Amino acid sequence: RQLQAQVVAPQLPPTPDLPGSPPPMTGPERLILEHAILCGALEQMPETLATMAILPTQMKMVRLLGQIHGLDLDRHDIKSFFQATGAGLTAQTVQGYAARLAKGVLGRVMGGSARPTVISTPAAATAFATAYALGQVADQFFARDRNQSAAELKAAFEAARASASAIQATY
């Protein structure tokens, strides 16, 4: 029984806090971070697949954040939220192409040595920042009973995306 209990719920040794390591997160913050990291990783896929995978991942994150705040959002509600923040499909597609173009130019300048081995490509950083900003704005928006204007949402999204770009390298 003791062995079975250890297998079912193994006791992990405490991990030491490393200097500069981010604190563990729970709740909406963890949900947002996990989805942002996933979107950054998905951006490493070929462009058509990345576009098809990232937007549904972001939509799922927004729906889950709504559920945390007691809201049952449908597809129309989520699309309206994306459009109000300025992070609709068209905007994200244009950003993705611009980031891929920058990556291609960087690859040619460096003689083809710029391989997407880590999540440091411009497209991946953009995907991370966009998803993280969407999550932060959605969490705040739903917590405030959805009473912000589109202009306020766009401003909050741009500010959140700027701060997300700063933390992207950490994750």
mmCIF file with all atom_site columns, C-alpha atoms in Angstrom:
data_model
loop_
_atom_site.group_PDB
_atom_site.id
_atom_site.type_symbol
_atom_site.label_atom_id
_atom_site.label_alt_id
_atom_site.label_comp_id
_atom_site.label_asym_id
_atom_site.label_entity_id
_atom_site.label_seq_id
_atom_site.pdbx_PDB_ins_code
_atom_site.Cartn_x
_atom_site.Cartn_y
_atom_site.Cartn_z
_atom_site.occupancy
_atom_site.B_iso_or_equiv
_atom_site.pdbx_formal_charge
_atom_site.auth_seq_id
_atom_site.auth_comp_id
_atom_site.auth_asym_id
_atom_site.auth_atom_id
_atom_site.pdbx_PDB_model_num
ATOM 1   C CA . ARG A 1 1   ? 0.000   0.000  0.000   1.00 0.00 ? 1   ARG A CA 1
ATOM 2   C CA . GLN A 1 2   ? 2.843   2.356  0.824   1.00 0.00 ? 2   GLN A CA 1
ATOM 3   C CA . LEU A 1 3   ? 4.523   1.690  -2.521  1.00 0.00 ? 3   LEU A CA 1
ATOM 4   C CA . GLN A 1 4   ? 1.220   2.122  -4.335  1.00 0.00 ? 4   GLN A CA 1
ATOM 5   C CA . ALA A 1 5   ? 0.658   5.475  -2.583  1.00 0.00 ? 5   ALA A CA 1
ATOM 6   C CA . GLN A 1 6   ? 4.134   6.621  -3.610  1.00 0.00 ? 6   GLN A CA 1
ATOM 7   C CA . VAL A 1 7   ? 3.520   5.649  -7.231  1.00 0.00 ? 7   VAL A CA 1
ATOM 8   C CA . VAL A 1 8   ? 0.106   7.292  -7.367  1.00 0.00 ? 8   VAL A CA 1
ATOM 9   C CA . ALA A 1 9   ? 1.219   10.474 -5.597  1.00 0.00 ? 9   ALA A CA 1
ATOM 10  C CA . PRO A 1 10  ? 5.010   10.569 -5.505  1.00 0.00 ? 10  PRO A CA 1
ATOM 11  C CA . GLN A 1 11  ? 6.614   12.979 -3.109  1.00 0.00 ? 11  GLN A CA 1
ATOM 12  C CA . LEU A 1 12  ? 8.836   15.307 -5.053  1.00 0.00 ? 12  LEU A CA 1
ATOM 13  C CA . PRO A 1 13  ? 11.824  16.798 -3.306  1.00 0.00 ? 13  PRO A CA 1
ATOM 14  C CA . PRO A 1 14  ? 11.509  20.538 -2.780  1.00 0.00 ? 14  PRO A CA 1
ATOM 15  C CA . THR A 1 15  ? 13.118  22.463 -5.588  1.00 0.00 ? 15  THR A CA 1
ATOM 16  C CA . PRO A 1 16  ? 15.573  25.111 -4.492  1.00 0.00 ? 16  PRO A CA 1
ATOM 17  C CA . ASP A 1 17  ? 14.756  28.674 -5.433  1.00 0.00 ? 17  ASP A CA 1
ATOM 18  C CA . LEU A 1 18  ? 17.310  29.674 -7.984  1.00 0.00 ? 18  LEU A CA 1
ATOM 19  C CA . PRO A 1 19  ? 18.295  33.309 -8.154  1.00 0.00 ? 19  PRO A CA 1
ATOM 20  C CA . GLY A 1 20  ? 16.363  34.999 -10.925 1.00 0.00 ? 20  GLY A CA 1
ATOM 21  C CA . SER A 1 21  ? 13.872  32.156 -11.304 1.00 0.00 ? 21  SER A CA 1
ATOM 22  C CA . PRO A 1 22  ? 10.238  33.210 -11.576 1.00 0.00 ? 22  PRO A CA 1
ATOM 23  C CA . PRO A 1 23  ? 7.956   32.392 -8.652  1.00 0.00 ? 23  PRO A CA 1
ATOM 24  C CA . PRO A 1 24  ? 5.485   29.525 -9.075  1.00 0.00 ? 24  PRO A CA 1
ATOM 25  C CA . MET A 1 25  ? 2.072   30.675 -10.271 1.00 0.00 ? 25  MET A CA 1
ATOM 26  C CA . THR A 1 26  ? -1.447  29.423 -9.861  1.00 0.00 ? 26  THR A CA 1
ATOM 27  C CA . GLY A 1 27  ? -4.888  30.301 -11.131 1.00 0.00 ? 27  GLY A CA 1
ATOM 28  C CA . PRO A 1 28  ? -5.413  32.663 -14.058 1.00 0.00 ? 28  PRO A CA 1
ATOM 29  C CA . GLU A 1 29  ? -1.775  33.796 -14.149 1.00 0.00 ? 29  GLU A CA 1
ATOM 30  C CA . ARG A 1 30  ? -0.572  30.225 -14.669 1.00 0.00 ? 30  ARG A CA 1
ATOM 31  C CA . LEU A 1 31  ? -3.245  29.554 -17.287 1.00 0.00 ? 31  LEU A CA 1
ATOM 32  C CA . ILE A 1 32  ? -2.201  32.679 -19.197 1.00 0.00 ? 32  ILE A CA 1
ATOM 33  C CA . LEU A 1 33  ? 1.498   31.863 -18.999 1.00 0.00 ? 33  LEU A CA 1
ATOM 34  C CA . GLU A 1 34  ? 1.051   28.242 -20.111 1.00 0.00 ? 34  GLU A CA 1
ATOM 35  C CA . HIS A 1 35  ? -1.038  29.264 -23.119 1.00 0.00 ? 35  HIS A CA 1
ATOM 36  C CA . ALA A 1 36  ? 1.413   32.040 -24.045 1.00 0.00 ? 36  ALA A CA 1
ATOM 37  C CA . ILE A 1 37  ? 4.338   29.604 -23.928 1.00 0.00 ? 37  ILE A CA 1
ATOM 38  C CA . LEU A 1 38  ? 2.342   27.130 -26.029 1.00 0.00 ? 38  LEU A CA 1
ATOM 39  C CA . CYS A 1 39  ? 1.566   29.817 -28.622 1.00 0.00 ? 39  CYS A CA 1
ATOM 40  C CA . GLY A 1 40  ? 5.243   30.758 -28.812 1.00 0.00 ? 40  GLY A CA 1
ATOM 41  C CA . ALA A 1 41  ? 6.159   27.114 -29.315 1.00 0.00 ? 41  ALA A CA 1
ATOM 42  C CA . LEU A 1 42  ? 3.431   26.609 -31.922 1.00 0.00 ? 42  LEU A CA 1
ATOM 43  C CA . GLU A 1 43  ? 4.917   29.469 -33.916 1.00 0.00 ? 43  GLU A CA 1
ATOM 44  C CA . GLN A 1 44  ? 7.891   27.212 -34.666 1.00 0.00 ? 44  GLN A CA 1
ATOM 45  C CA . MET A 1 45  ? 5.634   25.099 -36.889 1.00 0.00 ? 45  MET A CA 1
ATOM 46  C CA . PRO A 1 46  ? 5.264   25.853 -40.603 1.00 0.00 ? 46  PRO A CA 1
ATOM 47  C CA . GLU A 1 47  ? 3.363   29.119 -41.029 1.00 0.00 ? 47  GLU A CA 1
ATOM 48  C CA . THR A 1 48  ? 0.010   27.711 -42.168 1.00 0.00 ? 48  THR A CA 1
ATOM 49  C CA . LEU A 1 49  ? -0.095  25.200 -39.314 1.00 0.00 ? 49  LEU A CA 1
ATOM 50  C CA . ALA A 1 50  ? 1.007   27.825 -36.801 1.00 0.00 ? 50  ALA A CA 1
ATOM 51  C CA . THR A 1 51  ? -1.768  30.195 -37.852 1.00 0.00 ? 51  THR A CA 1
ATOM 52  C CA . MET A 1 52  ? -4.328  27.405 -37.647 1.00 0.00 ? 52  MET A CA 1
ATOM 53  C CA . ALA A 1 53  ? -3.160  26.341 -34.169 1.00 0.00 ? 53  ALA A CA 1
ATOM 54  C CA . ILE A 1 54  ? -2.419  29.613 -32.374 1.00 0.00 ? 54  ILE A CA 1
ATOM 55  C CA . LEU A 1 55  ? -5.765  31.356 -32.753 1.00 0.00 ? 55  LEU A CA 1
ATOM 56  C CA . PRO A 1 56  ? -7.807  28.399 -31.380 1.00 0.00 ? 56  PRO A CA 1
ATOM 57  C CA . THR A 1 57  ? -5.335  28.144 -28.479 1.00 0.00 ? 57  THR A CA 1
ATOM 58  C CA . GLN A 1 58  ? -5.849  31.825 -27.682 1.00 0.00 ? 58  GLN A CA 1
ATOM 59  C CA . MET A 1 59  ? -9.621  31.453 -27.990 1.00 0.00 ? 59  MET A CA 1
ATOM 60  C CA . LYS A 1 60  ? -9.565  28.507 -25.596 1.00 0.00 ? 60  LYS A CA 1
ATOM 61  C CA . MET A 1 61  ? -7.526  30.544 -23.106 1.00 0.00 ? 61  MET A CA 1
ATOM 62  C CA . VAL A 1 62  ? -10.022 33.430 -23.233 1.00 0.00 ? 62  VAL A CA 1
ATOM 63  C CA . ARG A 1 63  ? -12.956 31.011 -22.816 1.00 0.00 ? 63  ARG A CA 1
ATOM 64  C CA . LEU A 1 64  ? -11.277 29.378 -19.792 1.00 0.00 ? 64  LEU A CA 1
ATOM 65  C CA . LEU A 1 65  ? -10.577 32.782 -18.243 1.00 0.00 ? 65  LEU A CA 1
ATOM 66  C CA . GLY A 1 66  ? -14.240 33.658 -18.724 1.00 0.00 ? 66  GLY A CA 1
ATOM 67  C CA . GLN A 1 67  ? -15.221 30.434 -16.963 1.00 0.00 ? 67  GLN A CA 1
ATOM 68  C CA . ILE A 1 68  ? -12.932 31.299 -14.042 1.00 0.00 ? 68  ILE A CA 1
ATOM 69  C CA . HIS A 1 69  ? -14.925 34.515 -13.681 1.00 0.00 ? 69  HIS A CA 1
ATOM 70  C CA . GLY A 1 70  ? -18.271 32.716 -13.988 1.00 0.00 ? 70  GLY A CA 1
ATOM 71  C CA . LEU A 1 71  ? -18.974 33.573 -17.631 1.00 0.00 ? 71  LEU A CA 1
ATOM 72  C CA . ASP A 1 72  ? -20.060 31.156 -20.331 1.00 0.00 ? 72  ASP A CA 1
ATOM 73  C CA . LEU A 1 73  ? -18.599 32.694 -23.473 1.00 0.00 ? 73  LEU A CA 1
ATOM 74  C CA . ASP A 1 74  ? -19.518 31.523 -26.943 1.00 0.00 ? 74  ASP A CA 1
ATOM 75  C CA . ARG A 1 75  ? -17.472 31.893 -30.122 1.00 0.00 ? 75  ARG A CA 1
ATOM 76  C CA . HIS A 1 76  ? -19.137 35.214 -30.977 1.00 0.00 ? 76  HIS A CA 1
ATOM 77  C CA . ASP A 1 77  ? -18.277 36.698 -27.559 1.00 0.00 ? 77  ASP A CA 1
ATOM 78  C CA . ILE A 1 78  ? -14.644 35.648 -27.923 1.00 0.00 ? 78  ILE A CA 1
ATOM 79  C CA . LYS A 1 79  ? -14.348 37.011 -31.483 1.00 0.00 ? 79  LYS A CA 1
ATOM 80  C CA . SER A 1 80  ? -15.872 40.308 -30.334 1.00 0.00 ? 80  SER A CA 1
ATOM 81  C CA . PHE A 1 81  ? -13.333 40.487 -27.519 1.00 0.00 ? 81  PHE A CA 1
ATOM 82  C CA . PHE A 1 82  ? -10.463 39.837 -29.959 1.00 0.00 ? 82  PHE A CA 1
ATOM 83  C CA . GLN A 1 83  ? -11.710 42.554 -32.299 1.00 0.00 ? 83  GLN A CA 1
ATOM 84  C CA . ALA A 1 84  ? -12.175 45.036 -29.450 1.00 0.00 ? 84  ALA A CA 1
ATOM 85  C CA . THR A 1 85  ? -8.575  44.556 -28.334 1.00 0.00 ? 85  THR A CA 1
ATOM 86  C CA . GLY A 1 86  ? -7.253  44.864 -31.869 1.00 0.00 ? 86  GLY A CA 1
ATOM 87  C CA . ALA A 1 87  ? -5.930  41.301 -31.803 1.00 0.00 ? 87  ALA A CA 1
ATOM 88  C CA . GLY A 1 88  ? -8.244  39.809 -34.398 1.00 0.00 ? 88  GLY A CA 1
ATOM 89  C CA . LEU A 1 89  ? -7.237  37.183 -36.939 1.00 0.00 ? 89  LEU A CA 1
ATOM 90  C CA . THR A 1 90  ? -6.188  39.750 -39.545 1.00 0.00 ? 90  THR A CA 1
ATOM 91  C CA . ALA A 1 91  ? -3.953  41.666 -37.138 1.00 0.00 ? 91  ALA A CA 1
ATOM 92  C CA . GLN A 1 92  ? -2.299  38.495 -35.870 1.00 0.00 ? 92  GLN A CA 1
ATOM 93  C CA . THR A 1 93  ? -1.739  37.176 -39.380 1.00 0.00 ? 93  THR A CA 1
ATOM 94  C CA . VAL A 1 94  ? -0.083  40.435 -40.448 1.00 0.00 ? 94  VAL A CA 1
ATOM 95  C CA . GLN A 1 95  ? 2.111   40.395 -37.308 1.00 0.00 ? 95  GLN A CA 1
ATOM 96  C CA . GLY A 1 96  ? 3.065   36.780 -37.960 1.00 0.00 ? 96  GLY A CA 1
ATOM 97  C CA . TYR A 1 97  ? 4.092   37.490 -41.547 1.00 0.00 ? 97  TYR A CA 1
ATOM 98  C CA . ALA A 1 98  ? 6.092   40.550 -40.476 1.00 0.00 ? 98  ALA A CA 1
ATOM 99  C CA . ALA A 1 99  ? 7.901   38.510 -37.816 1.00 0.00 ? 99  ALA A CA 1
ATOM 100 C CA . ARG A 1 100 ? 8.619   35.705 -40.317 1.00 0.00 ? 100 ARG A CA 1
ATOM 101 C CA . LEU A 1 101 ? 9.950   38.261 -42.800 1.00 0.00 ? 101 LEU A CA 1
ATOM 102 C CA . ALA A 1 102 ? 12.282  39.634 -40.121 1.00 0.00 ? 102 ALA A CA 1
ATOM 103 C CA . LYS A 1 103 ? 13.390  36.081 -39.331 1.00 0.00 ? 103 LYS A CA 1
ATOM 104 C CA . GLY A 1 104 ? 14.118  35.426 -43.004 1.00 0.00 ? 104 GLY A CA 1
ATOM 105 C CA . VAL A 1 105 ? 16.169  38.608 -43.317 1.00 0.00 ? 105 VAL A CA 1
ATOM 106 C CA . LEU A 1 106 ? 18.064  37.732 -40.143 1.00 0.00 ? 106 LEU A CA 1
ATOM 107 C CA . GLY A 1 107 ? 18.759  34.250 -41.518 1.00 0.00 ? 107 GLY A CA 1
ATOM 108 C CA . ARG A 1 108 ? 20.173  35.636 -44.759 1.00 0.00 ? 108 ARG A CA 1
ATOM 109 C CA . VAL A 1 109 ? 22.325  38.208 -42.935 1.00 0.00 ? 109 VAL A CA 1
ATOM 110 C CA . MET A 1 110 ? 23.739  35.514 -40.647 1.00 0.00 ? 110 MET A CA 1
ATOM 111 C CA . GLY A 1 111 ? 24.424  33.192 -43.574 1.00 0.00 ? 111 GLY A CA 1
ATOM 112 C CA . GLY A 1 112 ? 21.580  30.807 -42.854 1.00 0.00 ? 112 GLY A CA 1
ATOM 113 C CA . SER A 1 113 ? 22.787  30.063 -39.325 1.00 0.00 ? 113 SER A CA 1
ATOM 114 C CA . ALA A 1 114 ? 19.641  31.430 -37.654 1.00 0.00 ? 114 ALA A CA 1
ATOM 115 C CA . ARG A 1 115 ? 17.868  28.154 -36.961 1.00 0.00 ? 115 ARG A CA 1
ATOM 116 C CA . PRO A 1 116 ? 14.654  28.095 -34.923 1.00 0.00 ? 116 PRO A CA 1
ATOM 117 C CA . THR A 1 117 ? 16.090  25.898 -32.175 1.00 0.00 ? 117 THR A CA 1
ATOM 118 C CA . VAL A 1 118 ? 14.895  28.034 -29.284 1.00 0.00 ? 118 VAL A CA 1
ATOM 119 C CA . ILE A 1 119 ? 11.873  30.233 -28.754 1.00 0.00 ? 119 ILE A CA 1
ATOM 120 C CA . SER A 1 120 ? 13.773  33.381 -29.600 1.00 0.00 ? 120 SER A CA 1
ATOM 121 C CA . THR A 1 121 ? 12.606  33.945 -33.148 1.00 0.00 ? 121 THR A CA 1
ATOM 122 C CA . PRO A 1 122 ? 10.678  37.162 -33.776 1.00 0.00 ? 122 PRO A CA 1
ATOM 123 C CA . ALA A 1 123 ? 7.513   35.232 -34.705 1.00 0.00 ? 123 ALA A CA 1
ATOM 124 C CA . ALA A 1 124 ? 7.632   33.121 -31.543 1.00 0.00 ? 124 ALA A CA 1
ATOM 125 C CA . ALA A 1 125 ? 8.236   36.197 -29.387 1.00 0.00 ? 125 ALA A CA 1
ATOM 126 C CA . THR A 1 126 ? 5.292   37.938 -31.060 1.00 0.00 ? 126 THR A CA 1
ATOM 127 C CA . ALA A 1 127 ? 3.018   34.916 -30.568 1.00 0.00 ? 127 ALA A CA 1
ATOM 128 C CA . PHE A 1 128 ? 4.014   34.678 -26.892 1.00 0.00 ? 128 PHE A CA 1
ATOM 129 C CA . ALA A 1 129 ? 3.504   38.401 -26.282 1.00 0.00 ? 129 ALA A CA 1
ATOM 130 C CA . THR A 1 130 ? 0.156   38.504 -28.079 1.00 0.00 ? 130 THR A CA 1
ATOM 131 C CA . ALA A 1 131 ? -1.242  35.500 -26.201 1.00 0.00 ? 131 ALA A CA 1
ATOM 132 C CA . TYR A 1 132 ? 0.079   36.756 -22.870 1.00 0.00 ? 132 TYR A CA 1
ATOM 133 C CA . ALA A 1 133 ? -1.389  40.221 -23.443 1.00 0.00 ? 133 ALA A CA 1
ATOM 134 C CA . LEU A 1 134 ? -4.746  38.780 -24.517 1.00 0.00 ? 134 LEU A CA 1
ATOM 135 C CA . GLY A 1 135 ? -4.855  36.690 -21.363 1.00 0.00 ? 135 GLY A CA 1
ATOM 136 C CA . GLN A 1 136 ? -3.954  39.583 -19.071 1.00 0.00 ? 136 GLN A CA 1
ATOM 137 C CA . VAL A 1 137 ? -6.526  41.911 -20.649 1.00 0.00 ? 137 VAL A CA 1
ATOM 138 C CA . ALA A 1 138 ? -9.215  39.204 -20.681 1.00 0.00 ? 138 ALA A CA 1
ATOM 139 C CA . ASP A 1 139 ? -8.613  38.405 -17.008 1.00 0.00 ? 139 ASP A CA 1
ATOM 140 C CA . GLN A 1 140 ? -8.918  42.081 -16.047 1.00 0.00 ? 140 GLN A CA 1
ATOM 141 C CA . PHE A 1 141 ? -11.899 42.634 -18.362 1.00 0.00 ? 141 PHE A CA 1
ATOM 142 C CA . PHE A 1 142 ? -13.878 39.701 -16.978 1.00 0.00 ? 142 PHE A CA 1
ATOM 143 C CA . ALA A 1 143 ? -12.988 40.609 -13.397 1.00 0.00 ? 143 ALA A CA 1
ATOM 144 C CA . ARG A 1 144 ? -14.424 44.106 -13.981 1.00 0.00 ? 144 ARG A CA 1
ATOM 145 C CA . ASP A 1 145 ? -17.779 42.807 -15.265 1.00 0.00 ? 145 ASP A CA 1
ATOM 146 C CA . ARG A 1 146 ? -16.927 43.619 -18.880 1.00 0.00 ? 146 ARG A CA 1
ATOM 147 C CA . ASN A 1 147 ? -17.492 47.360 -18.656 1.00 0.00 ? 147 ASN A CA 1
ATOM 148 C CA . GLN A 1 148 ? -14.517 48.734 -20.605 1.00 0.00 ? 148 GLN A CA 1
ATOM 149 C CA . SER A 1 149 ? -14.751 50.436 -23.983 1.00 0.00 ? 149 SER A CA 1
ATOM 150 C CA . ALA A 1 150 ? -12.989 49.167 -27.093 1.00 0.00 ? 150 ALA A CA 1
ATOM 151 C CA . ALA A 1 151 ? -10.515 52.073 -26.858 1.00 0.00 ? 151 ALA A CA 1
ATOM 152 C CA . GLU A 1 152 ? -9.678  51.140 -23.258 1.00 0.00 ? 152 GLU A CA 1
ATOM 153 C CA . LEU A 1 153 ? -9.248  47.475 -24.249 1.00 0.00 ? 153 LEU A CA 1
ATOM 154 C CA . LYS A 1 154 ? -6.922  48.375 -27.126 1.00 0.00 ? 154 LYS A CA 1
ATOM 155 C CA . ALA A 1 155 ? -4.804  50.574 -24.863 1.00 0.00 ? 155 ALA A CA 1
ATOM 156 C CA . ALA A 1 156 ? -4.655  47.879 -22.187 1.00 0.00 ? 156 ALA A CA 1
ATOM 157 C CA . PHE A 1 157 ? -3.739  45.264 -24.811 1.00 0.00 ? 157 PHE A CA 1
ATOM 158 C CA . GLU A 1 158 ? -0.879  47.355 -26.223 1.00 0.00 ? 158 GLU A CA 1
ATOM 159 C CA . ALA A 1 159 ? 0.482   48.039 -22.721 1.00 0.00 ? 159 ALA A CA 1
ATOM 160 C CA . ALA A 1 160 ? 0.221   44.359 -21.773 1.00 0.00 ? 160 ALA A CA 1
ATOM 161 C CA . ARG A 1 161 ? 1.915   43.302 -25.000 1.00 0.00 ? 161 ARG A CA 1
ATOM 162 C CA . ALA A 1 162 ? 4.829   45.649 -24.316 1.00 0.00 ? 162 ALA A CA 1
ATOM 163 C CA . SER A 1 163 ? 5.320   44.189 -20.839 1.00 0.00 ? 163 SER A CA 1
ATOM 164 C CA . ALA A 1 164 ? 4.908   40.638 -22.194 1.00 0.00 ? 164 ALA A CA 1
ATOM 165 C CA . SER A 1 165 ? 7.709   41.248 -24.669 1.00 0.00 ? 165 SER A CA 1
ATOM 166 C CA . ALA A 1 166 ? 9.952   42.100 -21.737 1.00 0.00 ? 166 ALA A CA 1
ATOM 167 C CA . ILE A 1 167 ? 9.230   38.848 -19.861 1.00 0.00 ? 167 ILE A CA 1
ATOM 168 C CA . GLN A 1 168 ? 9.212   36.572 -22.927 1.00 0.00 ? 168 GLN A CA 1
ATOM 169 C CA . ALA A 1 169 ? 12.898  35.776 -22.614 1.00 0.00 ? 169 ALA A CA 1
ATOM 170 C CA . THR A 1 170 ? 12.379  34.510 -19.063 1.00 0.00 ? 170 THR A CA 1
ATOM 171 C CA . TYR A 1 171 ? 10.020  31.797 -20.225 1.00 0.00 ? 171 TYR A CA 1
#
